[in-house]
PDB file of N, CA and C in Angstrom:
ATOM      1  N   MET A   1      14.689 -13.418   6.224  1.00 83.00           N
ATOM      2  CA  MET A   1      14.032 -12.677   7.283  1.00 83.00           C
ATOM      3  C   MET A   1      13.354 -11.414   6.736  1.00 83.00           C
ATOM      4  N   LEU A   2      14.090 -10.652   5.927  1.00 87.00           N
ATOM      5  CA  LEU A   2      13.535  -9.422   5.386  1.00 87.00           C
ATOM      6  C   LEU A   2      12.420  -9.719   4.394  1.00 87.00           C
ATOM      7  N   LYS A   3      12.505 -10.846   3.729  1.00 91.00           N
ATOM      8  CA  LYS A   3      11.458 -11.224   2.773  1.00 91.00           C
ATOM      9  C   LYS A   3      10.145 -11.503   3.500  1.00 91.00           C
ATOM     10  N   THR A   4      10.197 -12.166   4.644  1.00 94.00           N
ATOM     11  CA  THR A   4       8.965 -12.431   5.395  1.00 94.00           C
ATOM     12  C   THR A   4       8.366 -11.138   5.951  1.00 94.00           C
ATOM     13  N   VAL A   5       9.206 -10.200   6.345  1.00 95.00           N
ATOM     14  CA  VAL A   5       8.713  -8.902   6.814  1.00 95.00           C
ATOM     15  C   VAL A   5       8.031  -8.172   5.668  1.00 95.00           C
ATOM     16  N   GLN A   6       8.631  -8.218   4.476  1.00 94.00           N
ATOM     17  CA  GLN A   6       8.013  -7.586   3.305  1.00 94.00           C
ATOM     18  C   GLN A   6       6.650  -8.189   3.004  1.00 94.00           C
ATOM     19  N   ILE A   7       6.574  -9.478   3.010  1.00 94.00           N
ATOM     20  CA  ILE A   7       5.311 -10.154   2.696  1.00 94.00           C
ATOM     21  C   ILE A   7       4.259  -9.830   3.750  1.00 94.00           C
ATOM     22  N   THR A   8       4.648  -9.846   5.017  1.00 95.00           N
ATOM     23  CA  THR A   8       3.712  -9.545   6.100  1.00 95.00           C
ATOM     24  C   THR A   8       3.194  -8.119   6.004  1.00 95.00           C
ATOM     25  N   LEU A   9       4.091  -7.156   5.792  1.00 94.00           N
ATOM     26  CA  LEU A   9       3.671  -5.753   5.704  1.00 94.00           C
ATOM     27  C   LEU A   9       2.781  -5.509   4.494  1.00 94.00           C
ATOM     28  N   SER A  10       3.102  -6.135   3.380  1.00 94.00           N
ATOM     29  CA  SER A  10       2.266  -5.939   2.193  1.00 94.00           C
ATOM     30  C   SER A  10       0.894  -6.573   2.364  1.00 94.00           C
ATOM     31  N   ILE A  11       0.817  -7.726   2.992  1.00 95.00           N
ATOM     32  CA  ILE A  11      -0.482  -8.364   3.225  1.00 95.00           C
ATOM     33  C   ILE A  11      -1.331  -7.519   4.163  1.00 95.00           C
ATOM     34  N   ILE A  12      -0.724  -6.979   5.226  1.00 95.00           N
ATOM     35  CA  ILE A  12      -1.480  -6.131   6.149  1.00 95.00           C
ATOM     36  C   ILE A  12      -1.987  -4.882   5.433  1.00 95.00           C
ATOM     37  N   GLY A  13      -1.119  -4.240   4.653  1.00 94.00           N
ATOM     38  CA  GLY A  13      -1.518  -3.034   3.936  1.00 94.00           C
ATOM     39  C   GLY A  13      -2.611  -3.290   2.915  1.00 94.00           C
ATOM     40  N   ILE A  14      -2.492  -4.360   2.167  1.00 94.00           N
ATOM     41  CA  ILE A  14      -3.499  -4.692   1.163  1.00 94.00           C
ATOM     42  C   ILE A  14      -4.812  -5.089   1.822  1.00 94.00           C
ATOM     43  N   THR A  15      -4.739  -5.807   2.938  1.00 95.00           N
ATOM     44  CA  THR A  15      -5.957  -6.178   3.655  1.00 95.00           C
ATOM     45  C   THR A  15      -6.695  -4.941   4.159  1.00 95.00           C
ATOM     46  N   LEU A  16      -5.964  -3.980   4.709  1.00 94.00           N
ATOM     47  CA  LEU A  16      -6.600  -2.752   5.181  1.00 94.00           C
ATOM     48  C   LEU A  16      -7.200  -1.950   4.029  1.00 94.00           C
ATOM     49  N   SER A  17      -6.524  -1.939   2.888  1.00 94.00           N
ATOM     50  CA  SER A  17      -7.074  -1.197   1.758  1.00 94.00           C
ATOM     51  C   SER A  17      -8.323  -1.877   1.191  1.00 94.00           C
ATOM     52  N   ILE A  18      -8.334  -3.194   1.153  1.00 95.00           N
ATOM     53  CA  ILE A  18      -9.525  -3.910   0.693  1.00 95.00           C
ATOM     54  C   ILE A  18     -10.682  -3.703   1.665  1.00 95.00           C
ATOM     55  N   TYR A  19     -10.386  -3.714   2.962  1.00 95.00           N
ATOM     56  CA  TYR A  19     -11.424  -3.462   3.964  1.00 95.00           C
ATOM     57  C   TYR A  19     -12.038  -2.072   3.780  1.00 95.00           C
ATOM     58  N   GLY A  20     -11.207  -1.066   3.586  1.00 93.00           N
ATOM     59  CA  GLY A  20     -11.716   0.283   3.376  1.00 93.00           C
ATOM     60  C   GLY A  20     -12.506   0.409   2.093  1.00 93.00           C
ATOM     61  N   PHE A  21     -12.067  -0.267   1.072  1.00 94.00           N
ATOM     62  CA  PHE A  21     -12.769  -0.215  -0.208  1.00 94.00           C
ATOM     63  C   PHE A  21     -14.128  -0.899  -0.147  1.00 94.00           C
ATOM     64  N   MET A  22     -14.187  -2.037   0.513  1.00 95.00           N
ATOM     65  CA  MET A  22     -15.427  -2.805   0.554  1.00 95.00           C
ATOM     66  C   MET A  22     -16.465  -2.187   1.495  1.00 95.00           C
ATOM     67  N   THR A  23     -16.026  -1.627   2.621  1.00 95.00           N
ATOM     68  CA  THR A  23     -16.968  -1.123   3.620  1.00 95.00           C
ATOM     69  C   THR A  23     -17.154   0.388   3.548  1.00 95.00           C
ATOM     70  N   HIS A  24     -16.366   1.085   2.756  1.00 92.00           N
ATOM     71  CA  HIS A  24     -16.381   2.550   2.673  1.00 92.00           C
ATOM     72  C   HIS A  24     -16.123   3.182   4.034  1.00 92.00           C
ATOM     73  N   ASP A  25     -15.345   2.496   4.868  1.00 88.00           N
ATOM     74  CA  ASP A  25     -14.953   2.981   6.184  1.00 88.00           C
ATOM     75  C   ASP A  25     -13.471   3.327   6.105  1.00 88.00           C
ATOM     76  N   TYR A  26     -13.164   4.605   6.042  1.00 87.00           N
ATOM     77  CA  TYR A  26     -11.792   5.039   5.799  1.00 87.00           C
ATOM     78  C   TYR A  26     -11.095   5.510   7.067  1.00 87.00           C
ATOM     79  N   ARG A  27     -11.568   5.071   8.212  1.00 89.00           N
ATOM     80  CA  ARG A  27     -10.927   5.467   9.468  1.00 89.00           C
ATOM     81  C   ARG A  27      -9.568   4.814   9.658  1.00 89.00           C
ATOM     82  N   LEU A  28      -9.300   3.733   8.983  1.00 89.00           N
ATOM     83  CA  LEU A  28      -8.038   3.011   9.155  1.00 89.00           C
ATOM     84  C   LEU A  28      -7.036   3.294   8.034  1.00 89.00           C
ATOM     85  N   ASN A  29      -7.282   4.327   7.257  1.00 91.00           N
ATOM     86  CA  ASN A  29      -6.366   4.640   6.159  1.00 91.00           C
ATOM     87  C   ASN A  29      -4.971   4.999   6.650  1.00 91.00           C
ATOM     88  N   PHE A  30      -4.874   5.639   7.815  1.00 92.00           N
ATOM     89  CA  PHE A  30      -3.553   5.986   8.318  1.00 92.00           C
ATOM     90  C   PHE A  30      -2.726   4.737   8.615  1.00 92.00           C
ATOM     91  N   LEU A  31      -3.387   3.662   9.048  1.00 93.00           N
ATOM     92  CA  LEU A  31      -2.660   2.407   9.275  1.00 93.00           C
ATOM     93  C   LEU A  31      -2.228   1.771   7.957  1.00 93.00           C
ATOM     94  N   MET A  32      -3.078   1.842   6.952  1.00 94.00           N
ATOM     95  CA  MET A  32      -2.729   1.310   5.644  1.00 94.00           C
ATOM     96  C   MET A  32      -1.505   2.038   5.095  1.00 94.00           C
ATOM     97  N   ILE A  33      -1.508   3.371   5.195  1.00 94.00           N
ATOM     98  CA  ILE A  33      -0.383   4.156   4.706  1.00 94.00           C
ATOM     99  C   ILE A  33       0.879   3.842   5.509  1.00 94.00           C
ATOM    100  N   LEU A  34       0.720   3.660   6.813  1.00 94.00           N
ATOM    101  CA  LEU A  34       1.861   3.320   7.669  1.00 94.00           C
ATOM    102  C   LEU A  34       2.487   1.991   7.260  1.00 94.00           C
ATOM    103  N   PHE A  35       1.676   0.965   7.090  1.00 95.00           N
ATOM    104  CA  PHE A  35       2.217  -0.351   6.746  1.00 95.00           C
ATOM    105  C   PHE A  35       2.802  -0.385   5.338  1.00 95.00           C
ATOM    106  N   LEU A  36       2.176   0.309   4.409  1.00 95.00           N
ATOM    107  CA  LEU A  36       2.752   0.344   3.060  1.00 95.00           C
ATOM    108  C   LEU A  36       4.039   1.177   3.038  1.00 95.00           C
ATOM    109  N   GLY A  37       4.123   2.197   3.898  1.00 95.00           N
ATOM    110  CA  GLY A  37       5.371   2.949   4.019  1.00 95.00           C
ATOM    111  C   GLY A  37       6.492   2.090   4.589  1.00 95.00           C
ATOM    112  N   LEU A  38       6.170   1.305   5.593  1.00 96.00           N
ATOM    113  CA  LEU A  38       7.174   0.385   6.145  1.00 96.00           C
ATOM    114  C   LEU A  38       7.601  -0.654   5.109  1.00 96.00           C
ATOM    115  N   PHE A  39       6.658  -1.054   4.275  1.00 96.00           N
ATOM    116  CA  PHE A  39       6.990  -1.964   3.176  1.00 96.00           C
ATOM    117  C   PHE A  39       7.980  -1.293   2.212  1.00 96.00           C
ATOM    118  N   MET A  40       7.768  -0.016   1.927  1.00 95.00           N
ATOM    119  CA  MET A  40       8.695   0.721   1.061  1.00 95.00           C
ATOM    120  C   MET A  40      10.077   0.818   1.701  1.00 95.00           C
ATOM    121  N   LEU A  41      10.122   0.950   3.029  1.00 96.00           N
ATOM    122  CA  LEU A  41      11.417   0.981   3.717  1.00 96.00           C
ATOM    123  C   LEU A  41      12.158  -0.334   3.541  1.00 96.00           C
ATOM    124  N   THR A  42      11.459  -1.458   3.657  1.00 96.00           N
ATOM    125  CA  THR A  42      12.134  -2.742   3.471  1.00 96.00           C
ATOM    126  C   THR A  42      12.604  -2.911   2.024  1.00 96.00           C
ATOM    127  N   LEU A  43      11.812  -2.397   1.069  1.00 95.00           N
ATOM    128  CA  LEU A  43      12.268  -2.436  -0.327  1.00 95.00           C
ATOM    129  C   LEU A  43      13.511  -1.573  -0.512  1.00 95.00           C
ATOM    130  N   GLY A  44      13.548  -0.414   0.157  1.00 95.00           N
ATOM    131  CA  GLY A  44      14.721   0.459   0.078  1.00 95.00           C
ATOM    132  C   GLY A  44      15.960  -0.193   0.666  1.00 95.00           C
ATOM    133  N   ILE A  45      15.799  -0.892   1.771  1.00 95.00           N
ATOM    134  CA  ILE A  45      16.935  -1.599   2.375  1.00 95.00           C
ATOM    135  C   ILE A  45      17.462  -2.665   1.428  1.00 95.00           C
ATOM    136  N   ASN A  46      16.563  -3.380   0.773  1.00 95.00           N
ATOM    137  CA  ASN A  46      16.993  -4.381  -0.209  1.00 95.00           C
ATOM    138  C   ASN A  46      17.754  -3.740  -1.365  1.00 95.00           C
ATOM    139  N   GLU A  47      17.300  -2.570  -1.816  1.00 95.00           N
ATOM    140  CA  GLU A  47      17.988  -1.903  -2.923  1.00 95.00           C
ATOM    141  C   GLU A  47      19.367  -1.409  -2.494  1.00 95.00           C
ATOM    142  N   PHE A  48      19.516  -0.973  -1.256  1.00 95.00           N
ATOM    143  CA  PHE A  48      20.844  -0.601  -0.772  1.00 95.00           C
ATOM    144  C   PHE A  48      21.770  -1.817  -0.729  1.00 95.00           C
ATOM    145  N   ARG A  49      21.232  -2.962  -0.376  1.00 94.00           N
ATOM    146  CA  ARG A  49      22.036  -4.188  -0.367  1.00 94.00           C
ATOM    147  C   ARG A  49      22.479  -4.591  -1.769  1.00 94.00           C
ATOM    148  N   ARG A  50      21.653  -4.280  -2.763  1.00 94.00           N
ATOM    149  CA  ARG A  50      21.987  -4.597  -4.155  1.00 94.00           C
ATOM    150  C   ARG A  50      22.853  -3.527  -4.813  1.00 94.00           C
ATOM    151  N   GLU A  51      23.272  -2.526  -4.040  1.00 93.00           N
ATOM    152  CA  GLU A  51      24.110  -1.423  -4.522  1.00 93.00           C
ATOM    153  C   GLU A  51      23.390  -0.540  -5.532  1.00 93.00           C
ATOM    154  N   ARG A  52      22.079  -0.460  -5.444  1.00 93.00           N
ATOM    155  CA  ARG A  52      21.296   0.453  -6.289  1.00 93.00           C
ATOM    156  C   ARG A  52      20.854   1.614  -5.403  1.00 93.00           C
ATOM    157  N   LYS A  53      21.791   2.541  -5.194  1.00 94.00           N
ATOM    158  CA  LYS A  53      21.617   3.598  -4.200  1.00 94.00           C
ATOM    159  C   LYS A  53      20.512   4.584  -4.572  1.00 94.00           C
ATOM    160  N   LEU A  54      20.407   4.961  -5.833  1.00 95.00           N
ATOM    161  CA  LEU A  54      19.418   5.967  -6.220  1.00 95.00           C
ATOM    162  C   LEU A  54      18.008   5.459  -5.954  1.00 95.00           C
ATOM    163  N   TYR A  55      17.719   4.263  -6.357  1.00 95.00           N
ATOM    164  CA  TYR A  55      16.403   3.683  -6.131  1.00 95.00           C
ATOM    165  C   TYR A  55      16.159   3.472  -4.635  1.00 95.00           C
ATOM    166  N   GLY A  56      17.200   3.109  -3.903  1.00 95.00           N
ATOM    167  CA  GLY A  56      17.081   2.940  -2.457  1.00 95.00           C
ATOM    168  C   GLY A  56      16.738   4.248  -1.770  1.00 95.00           C
ATOM    169  N   TRP A  57      17.406   5.337  -2.155  1.00 96.00           N
ATOM    170  CA  TRP A  57      17.097   6.645  -1.562  1.00 96.00           C
ATOM    171  C   TRP A  57      15.696   7.106  -1.932  1.00 96.00           C
ATOM    172  N   PHE A  58      15.268   6.804  -3.151  1.00 96.00           N
ATOM    173  CA  PHE A  58      13.911   7.147  -3.550  1.00 96.00           C
ATOM    174  C   PHE A  58      12.888   6.440  -2.666  1.00 96.00           C
ATOM    175  N   LEU A  59      13.090   5.159  -2.425  1.00 96.00           N
ATOM    176  CA  LEU A  59      12.161   4.402  -1.593  1.00 96.00           C
ATOM    177  C   LEU A  59      12.184   4.865  -0.143  1.00 96.00           C
ATOM    178  N   VAL A  60      13.339   5.252   0.359  1.00 96.00           N
ATOM    179  CA  VAL A  60      13.411   5.799   1.714  1.00 96.00           C
ATOM    180  C   VAL A  60      12.676   7.131   1.780  1.00 96.00           C
ATOM    181  N   GLY A  61      12.775   7.941   0.732  1.00 96.00           N
ATOM    182  CA  GLY A  61      12.031   9.195   0.676  1.00 96.00           C
ATOM    183  C   GLY A  61      10.533   8.961   0.663  1.00 96.00           C
ATOM    184  N   VAL A  62      10.088   7.959  -0.078  1.00 96.00           N
ATOM    185  CA  VAL A  62       8.670   7.611  -0.092  1.00 96.00           C
ATOM    186  C   VAL A  62       8.236   7.143   1.292  1.00 96.00           C
ATOM    187  N   PHE A  63       9.089   6.396   1.970  1.00 96.00           N
ATOM    188  CA  PHE A  63       8.794   5.954   3.334  1.00 96.00           C
ATOM    189  C   PHE A  63       8.634   7.143   4.270  1.00 96.00           C
ATOM    190  N   ILE A  64       9.542   8.101   4.211  1.00 96.00           N
ATOM    191  CA  ILE A  64       9.465   9.271   5.095  1.00 96.00           C
ATOM    192  C   ILE A  64       8.201  10.066   4.822  1.00 96.00           C
ATOM    193  N   PHE A  65       7.874  10.262   3.555  1.00 96.00           N
ATOM    194  CA  PHE A  65       6.658  10.989   3.214  1.00 96.00           C
ATOM    195  C   PHE A  65       5.412  10.250   3.694  1.00 96.00           C
ATOM    196  N   SER A  66       5.374   8.940   3.540  1.00 96.00           N
ATOM    197  CA  SER A  66       4.193   8.188   3.956  1.00 96.00           C
ATOM    198  C   SER A  66       4.053   8.176   5.476  1.00 96.00           C
ATOM    199  N   ILE A  67       5.165   8.141   6.202  1.00 94.00           N
ATOM    200  CA  ILE A  67       5.098   8.219   7.661  1.00 94.00           C
ATOM    201  C   ILE A  67       4.565   9.585   8.083  1.00 94.00           C
ATOM    202  N   TYR A  68       5.015  10.644   7.416  1.00 95.00           N
ATOM    203  CA  TYR A  68       4.525  11.987   7.706  1.00 95.00           C
ATOM    204  C   TYR A  68       3.018  12.082   7.461  1.00 95.00           C
ATOM    205  N   VAL A  69       2.558  11.574   6.336  1.00 94.00           N
ATOM    206  CA  VAL A  69       1.130  11.614   6.007  1.00 94.00           C
ATOM    207  C   VAL A  69       0.333  10.772   6.989  1.00 94.00           C
ATOM    208  N   SER A  70       0.842   9.623   7.377  1.00 94.00           N
ATOM    209  CA  SER A  70       0.145   8.751   8.311  1.00 94.00           C
ATOM    210  C   SER A  70      -0.004   9.419   9.672  1.00 94.00           C
ATOM    211  N   ILE A  71       1.058  10.017  10.175  1.00 92.00           N
ATOM    212  CA  ILE A  71       1.000  10.691  11.478  1.00 92.00           C
ATOM    213  C   ILE A  71       0.084  11.900  11.405  1.00 92.00           C
ATOM    214  N   GLN A  72       0.160  12.653  10.323  1.00 93.00           N
ATOM    215  CA  GLN A  72      -0.682  13.834  10.176  1.00 93.00           C
ATOM    216  C   GLN A  72      -2.163  13.439  10.112  1.00 93.00           C
ATOM    217  N   SER A  73      -2.490  12.396   9.378  1.00 89.00           N
ATOM    218  CA  SER A  73      -3.885  11.987   9.281  1.00 89.00           C
ATOM    219  C   SER A  73      -4.377  11.370  10.598  1.00 89.00           C
ATOM    220  N   PHE A  74      -3.488  10.785  11.372  1.00 86.00           N
ATOM    221  CA  PHE A  74      -3.882  10.238  12.685  1.00 86.00           C
ATOM    222  C   PHE A  74      -4.158  11.371  13.665  1.00 86.00           C
ATOM    223  N   VAL A  75      -3.342  12.400  13.639  1.00 88.00           N
ATOM    224  CA  VAL A  75      -3.478  13.491  14.603  1.00 88.00           C
ATOM    225  C   VAL A  75      -4.681  14.364  14.288  1.00 88.00           C
ATOM    226  N   PHE A  76      -4.931  14.644  13.015  1.00 81.00           N
ATOM    227  CA  PHE A  76      -5.964  15.604  12.645  1.00 81.00           C
ATOM    228  C   PHE A  76      -7.312  14.986  12.313  1.00 81.00           C
ATOM    229  N   VAL A  77      -7.490  13.706  12.571  1.00 65.00           N
ATOM    230  CA  VAL A  77      -8.789  13.086  12.282  1.00 65.00           C
ATOM    231  C   VAL A  77      -9.588  12.914  13.535  1.00 65.00           C
TER     232      VAL A  77
END
């Protein structure tokens, strides 16, 4: 189940980044950052399951930072 969520989130994030790169339309960057941040959260959950706590906390920190950046760029754009 978590593997399909990871694949779905990564495909959405990569698709949005390719769209922005090809069209030079960066209005959807906050969504790209949001989906890639959620992808990092799922990676962090997997690392906690594998008992690799340090790497898991790092990925959760990256998730929190990316959510902050995504919300900030959505509000101020």
